[in-house]
Amino acid sequence: MSKPSIPKGTRDFSPTEMMKRNYIFDVIQRSFRNYGFKQIETPSMENLATLTGKYGEEGDRLIFKILNRGEKLSSALKNIDASTSQGKIEHQLCNEALRYDLTVPFARYVVQHQNEISFPFKRYQLQSVWRADRPQKGRYREFYQCDADVVGSNSLNNEIEFISLIDEVFSDLQIKDFTIKVNNRKVLSGISEITGEKDKLIDLTVAIDKLEKIGEEKVVEELVSKGISASAIEQLKPILQIKGTFQEKITELKGVLASSEIGMAGLDEMQAVFSFFEKQALKNAKLELDMTLARGLNYYTGAIIEVVGEQGTSSLCGGGRYDDLTGIFGLKNISGVGISFGADRIYDLLEEKDLFPDLQVHTTQLLITNSGDNEQQMLVLASAFRREGIHTEFYPDASKFSKQLKYANANAIPYVIFDGKGNHPDSYELKDMHSGEQHFHSFNDIISLLKK
Amino acid sequence: MSKPSIPKGTRDFSPTEMMKRNYIFDVIQRSFRNYGFKQIETPSMENLATLTGKYGEEGDRLIFKILNRGEKLSSALKNIDASTSQGKIEHQLCNEALRYDLTVPFARYVVQHQNEISFPFKRYQLQSVWRADRPQKGRYREFYQCDADVVGSNSLNNEIEFISLIDEVFSDLQIKDFTIKVNNRKVLSGISEITGEKDKLIDLTVAIDKLEKIGEEKVVEELVSKGISASAIEQLKPILQIKGTFQEKITELKGVLASSEIGMAGLDEMQAVFSFFEKQALKNAKLELDMTLARGLNYYTGAIIEVVGEQGTSSLCGGGRYDDLTGIFGLKNISGVGISFGADRIYDLLEEKDLFPDLQVHTTQLLITNSGDNEQQMLVLASAFRREGIHTEFYPDASKFSKQLKYANANAIPYVIFDGKGNHPDSYELKDMHSGEQHFHSFNDIISLLKK
């Protein structure tokens, strides 16, 4: 029989990996709660119709669909022939699908439960999502997202608080060197307006979003291929090259976008956010205005936020404001703003920089060995230690002591008690696995020692 | 546009429901860690071949299968015609499926990672599972299981520790009235042996497992329909009617099963477990020998455990020993024993008995209202409270105060600070939402007050 395996792009998580992942989730969750976000969960499956058409054509293709069962399946199969398109086939064979992100299910939740919700609604959600993407380093088919959103408030105070929260989370994770890039969709709209390509806003933003990755030349090629006029591209170039501090960029852009009402509104929003943090310093984050930031997503309407580590590597967190998200489910005029932490990339960064703290607190502190003679007493002793809050294991089998000590080492258990070989009544022989020292101690002394 | 909905048998969890669910998971997880279990996670999807054939025909039907994509899908569709059976169709259209329980993926994990694991391996896993069952009260298509297992140890000490752990978990949940039912598959084997129906063990156990639900008459009908002989059924009846204490039942069964080696071995195992708890009292659990307990699952080979609430209602936890689980993936002679808590049923019981504690500790403690005048200062004040560990919200919009207070009430926020209307420098007007009282306090006094 060949060794079993798991689907491409999915992962098993070992005990050590789980401890590290939980650490990241705990830090993020602590800040979410500290800022008043409340947790919800939505089902792993949504109706296929809830998800399709929300992520673009490419996104629709990447949604994992669940095969119908029974009668539904057999009757669907009868209706399929060689001429049926793949998209149609999927909708005939499947009514349900795995969620692709947390934002669309959240929008669905808000609309479905609107009468139970007291707005503004501050929710967080830590759940996995599934995408049938080609797996590669750092990209998986099942991965966790950690999202917080506020819906039902137009105030820029939310953007400010999200930036503070991001600063808190990464600082708590001991990451010192990171940049929060900020842009505003209205500024992008302003740019498209003054370049005379108002109707090509999406093409324009999708292309300039790639500036850092593919360089100016390729971006220009893409713009040409999308039918953006040569004069518009010429007007665009100096805008994309604006350099300087946050404030300098705003000032320069105010000159360029003076004739665009929406562009100026976007700059005012960025100015307000930036001014707050000029007076109220962030712990570690550098705040940067990045006009090329568009994050590919079509639904942002205001602020756009992205966090990168040193040397501007991959995105650790991203988000923005979307004025019309619940509109797709029939609930108009509910503005939302939110962020999403990428747990996998944060994990990789902490690993690379060796920033994980000692996480042994949740693991076994004490192993009681088994000589085969005093099992009843040793089981009772293990219970007594556990009642005192010491995570304790009693080795279940009377195996060789060397095997039992090997188990303690393999599981990083720091202390071992030797079962019943002492002449000391009411005391136990305790081995410190780190130093190798072995001494007799009373029950209470062991508890004090282990609680240190 | 019609209101959006979610697939049948799935659920959204509101913030209040999440707090209650997390409470249950936290209690269970604390005990798992206390006993030295280490957490792992496996992917939501497994290869379909990993899952099929492990849960019986009915189980295979209930597995959610994931539609293949692209080329794989189109070529599969070409091979299907009216004569293809549904089971075959599923295997042609799908290579992946959602996990049906945590045990089979765990067995797969152990085999796949056997070289990284130091046995005995004590793992726990809190993850959801999916079954395309007909939804009904208390039965969902997506639900959580909380499993702990030990693999690689034959010792009965594991069974003893699991019973202690179950007692600890339900006692910590403030459930006082519950029974841990114990049986042993070897006793069932012994019974089939002495009734002369050794080859019909599965039919026999599946039928008698239903005794409590459907009564003796229907069980006899089922046994007849499965071809169990009349004489065997006659011999079975008195065994099923054995009454008394744990010890009395063992003694009686020892008489009946004297000629069956395997039956006597099972009784010895139960005797050992029972004797331990005779000397070492359980906190709240009643221990009961239940010869009708088989739990339908075909893979148990030793102990079988089930926990029921008062009046023997639905199963809150179940488990047992399976000597050959990893054998299905090619790794022989690794014995396992484990238990699984049913979070949904525990939730319903705690709700029904009003046993959930006050869980507001994780929610917002302080709301700072927004007058529109001092937003910058109030944002800074909110940050200052958060740094002191007070979960704080600043109301983002300068809405009417009545609306802001309504928000505090709707979210059960116990204290509100009124933004900047006082003549007192460095003090804040604090409203106790419970008593309705309003007084001026310094920043430090508010922290002391809220930390109480």
PDB file of N, CA, C and O in Angstrom, chain B residues 1 37 71 80-81 110 165 174 193-194 213 296 303 305 324 333 340 356 393 424 432 452:
ATOM      1  N   MET B   1     -34.508  41.867  -5.136  1.00  0.00           N
ATOM      2  CA  MET B   1     -33.555  40.797  -4.811  1.00  0.00           C
ATOM      3  C   MET B   1     -34.004  40.081  -3.535  1.00  0.00           C
ATOM      4  O   MET B   1     -34.308  40.725  -2.536  1.00  0.00           O
ATOM      5  N   PHE B  37      -2.158  16.270  25.875  1.00  0.00           N
ATOM      6  CA  PHE B  37      -2.462  16.120  24.450  1.00  0.00           C
ATOM      7  C   PHE B  37      -1.977  17.339  23.688  1.00  0.00           C
ATOM      8  O   PHE B  37      -2.032  18.457  24.184  1.00  0.00           O
ATOM      9  N   GLU B  71      -9.487  20.524 -17.239  1.00  0.00           N
ATOM     10  CA  GLU B  71      -9.325  19.390 -18.145  1.00  0.00           C
ATOM     11  C   GLU B  71      -9.873  18.101 -17.531  1.00  0.00           C
ATOM     12  O   GLU B  71     -10.569  17.323 -18.175  1.00  0.00           O
ATOM     13  N   ILE B  80     -18.979   9.648 -19.070  1.00  0.00           N
ATOM     14  CA  ILE B  80     -20.186   9.311 -18.324  1.00  0.00           C
ATOM     15  C   ILE B  80     -21.348   9.141 -19.297  1.00  0.00           C
ATOM     16  O   ILE B  80     -21.561   9.962 -20.178  1.00  0.00           O
ATOM     17  N   ASP B  81     -22.078   8.063 -19.152  1.00  0.00           N
ATOM     18  CA  ASP B  81     -23.330   7.959 -19.895  1.00  0.00           C
ATOM     19  C   ASP B  81     -24.413   7.444 -18.957  1.00  0.00           C
ATOM     20  O   ASP B  81     -24.181   7.241 -17.774  1.00  0.00           O
ATOM     21  N   VAL B 110      -1.139   9.949  11.043  1.00  0.00           N
ATOM     22  CA  VAL B 110      -0.161   9.141  11.787  1.00  0.00           C
ATOM     23  C   VAL B 110       0.696   8.318  10.822  1.00  0.00           C
ATOM     24  O   VAL B 110       1.919   8.256  10.953  1.00  0.00           O
ATOM     25  N   LEU B 165     -10.562  12.429  32.432  1.00  0.00           N
ATOM     26  CA  LEU B 165     -10.611  13.659  31.640  1.00  0.00           C
ATOM     27  C   LEU B 165     -12.069  14.045  31.341  1.00  0.00           C
ATOM     28  O   LEU B 165     -12.453  15.212  31.472  1.00  0.00           O
ATOM     29  N   GLN B 174     -19.742  22.662  34.744  1.00  0.00           N
ATOM     30  CA  GLN B 174     -20.806  22.758  35.747  1.00  0.00           C
ATOM     31  C   GLN B 174     -21.944  21.787  35.486  1.00  0.00           C
ATOM     32  O   GLN B 174     -23.050  21.953  36.022  1.00  0.00           O
ATOM     33  N   GLU B 193     -19.889 -15.168  20.398  1.00  0.00           N
ATOM     34  CA  GLU B 193     -19.271 -16.489  20.418  1.00  0.00           C
ATOM     35  C   GLU B 193     -20.173 -17.509  21.113  1.00  0.00           C
ATOM     36  O   GLU B 193     -20.454 -18.563  20.569  1.00  0.00           O
ATOM     37  N   ILE B 194     -20.617 -17.150  22.308  1.00  0.00           N
ATOM     38  CA  ILE B 194     -21.395 -18.151  23.050  1.00  0.00           C
ATOM     39  C   ILE B 194     -22.802 -18.330  22.472  1.00  0.00           C
ATOM     40  O   ILE B 194     -23.419 -19.355  22.686  1.00  0.00           O
ATOM     41  N   LYS B 213     -33.043   2.810  22.085  1.00  0.00           N
ATOM     42  CA  LYS B 213     -33.840   3.671  21.207  1.00  0.00           C
ATOM     43  C   LYS B 213     -35.123   3.005  20.736  1.00  0.00           C
ATOM     44  O   LYS B 213     -36.176   3.630  20.731  1.00  0.00           O
ATOM     45  N   GLY B 296     -22.343   1.656  17.028  1.00  0.00           N
ATOM     46  CA  GLY B 296     -22.459   1.501  15.570  1.00  0.00           C
ATOM     47  C   GLY B 296     -21.145   1.438  14.808  1.00  0.00           C
ATOM     48  O   GLY B 296     -21.076   0.891  13.726  1.00  0.00           O
ATOM     49  N   ALA B 303     -12.359  -1.105  24.612  1.00  0.00           N
ATOM     50  CA  ALA B 303     -13.289  -0.263  25.354  1.00  0.00           C
ATOM     51  C   ALA B 303     -14.202   0.526  24.413  1.00  0.00           C
ATOM     52  O   ALA B 303     -13.787   0.955  23.332  1.00  0.00           O
ATOM     53  N   ILE B 305     -16.957   3.788  24.958  1.00  0.00           N
ATOM     54  CA  ILE B 305     -17.337   4.777  25.969  1.00  0.00           C
ATOM     55  C   ILE B 305     -18.386   5.709  25.382  1.00  0.00           C
ATOM     56  O   ILE B 305     -18.291   6.122  24.222  1.00  0.00           O
ATOM     57  N   ASP B 324      -6.782  -1.385  15.169  1.00  0.00           N
ATOM     58  CA  ASP B 324      -6.286  -1.562  13.812  1.00  0.00           C
ATOM     59  C   ASP B 324      -6.580  -0.368  12.928  1.00  0.00           C
ATOM     60  O   ASP B 324      -6.719  -0.509  11.725  1.00  0.00           O
ATOM     61  N   ASN B 333      -0.421  -2.870  13.644  1.00  0.00           N
ATOM     62  CA  ASN B 333      -0.048  -3.031  15.055  1.00  0.00           C
ATOM     63  C   ASN B 333       0.153  -1.732  15.813  1.00  0.00           C
ATOM     64  O   ASN B 333       1.018  -1.630  16.669  1.00  0.00           O
ATOM     65  N   SER B 340     -14.374  11.714  21.654  1.00  0.00           N
ATOM     66  CA  SER B 340     -14.793  12.848  20.852  1.00  0.00           C
ATOM     67  C   SER B 340     -15.951  13.552  21.565  1.00  0.00           C
ATOM     68  O   SER B 340     -16.964  12.923  21.875  1.00  0.00           O
ATOM     69  N   PHE B 356     -24.283  28.501  31.211  1.00  0.00           N
ATOM     70  CA  PHE B 356     -23.197  29.339  30.696  1.00  0.00           C
ATOM     71  C   PHE B 356     -22.855  30.414  31.726  1.00  0.00           C
ATOM     72  O   PHE B 356     -23.746  31.066  32.269  1.00  0.00           O
ATOM     73  N   GLU B 393     -14.120  51.074  22.965  1.00  0.00           N
ATOM     74  CA  GLU B 393     -14.535  51.558  21.647  1.00  0.00           C
ATOM     75  C   GLU B 393     -14.770  53.056  21.699  1.00  0.00           C
ATOM     76  O   GLU B 393     -15.280  53.580  22.687  1.00  0.00           O
ATOM     77  N   HIS B 424     -14.511  69.793  34.443  1.00  0.00           N
ATOM     78  CA  HIS B 424     -13.432  69.232  35.243  1.00  0.00           C
ATOM     79  C   HIS B 424     -12.240  68.923  34.343  1.00  0.00           C
ATOM     80  O   HIS B 424     -12.347  68.065  33.491  1.00  0.00           O
ATOM     81  N   ASP B 432     -22.510  54.527  34.453  1.00  0.00           N
ATOM     82  CA  ASP B 432     -22.673  53.103  34.711  1.00  0.00           C
ATOM     83  C   ASP B 432     -23.997  52.692  34.067  1.00  0.00           C
ATOM     84  O   ASP B 432     -25.066  53.075  34.531  1.00  0.00           O
ATOM     85  N   LYS B 452     -12.125  46.023  38.347  1.00  0.00           N
ATOM     86  CA  LYS B 452     -12.707  45.256  39.462  1.00  0.00           C
ATOM     87  C   LYS B 452     -13.508  44.071  38.958  1.00  0.00           C
ATOM     88  O   LYS B 452     -14.276  44.167  38.035  1.00  0.00           O
TER      89      LYS B 452
END
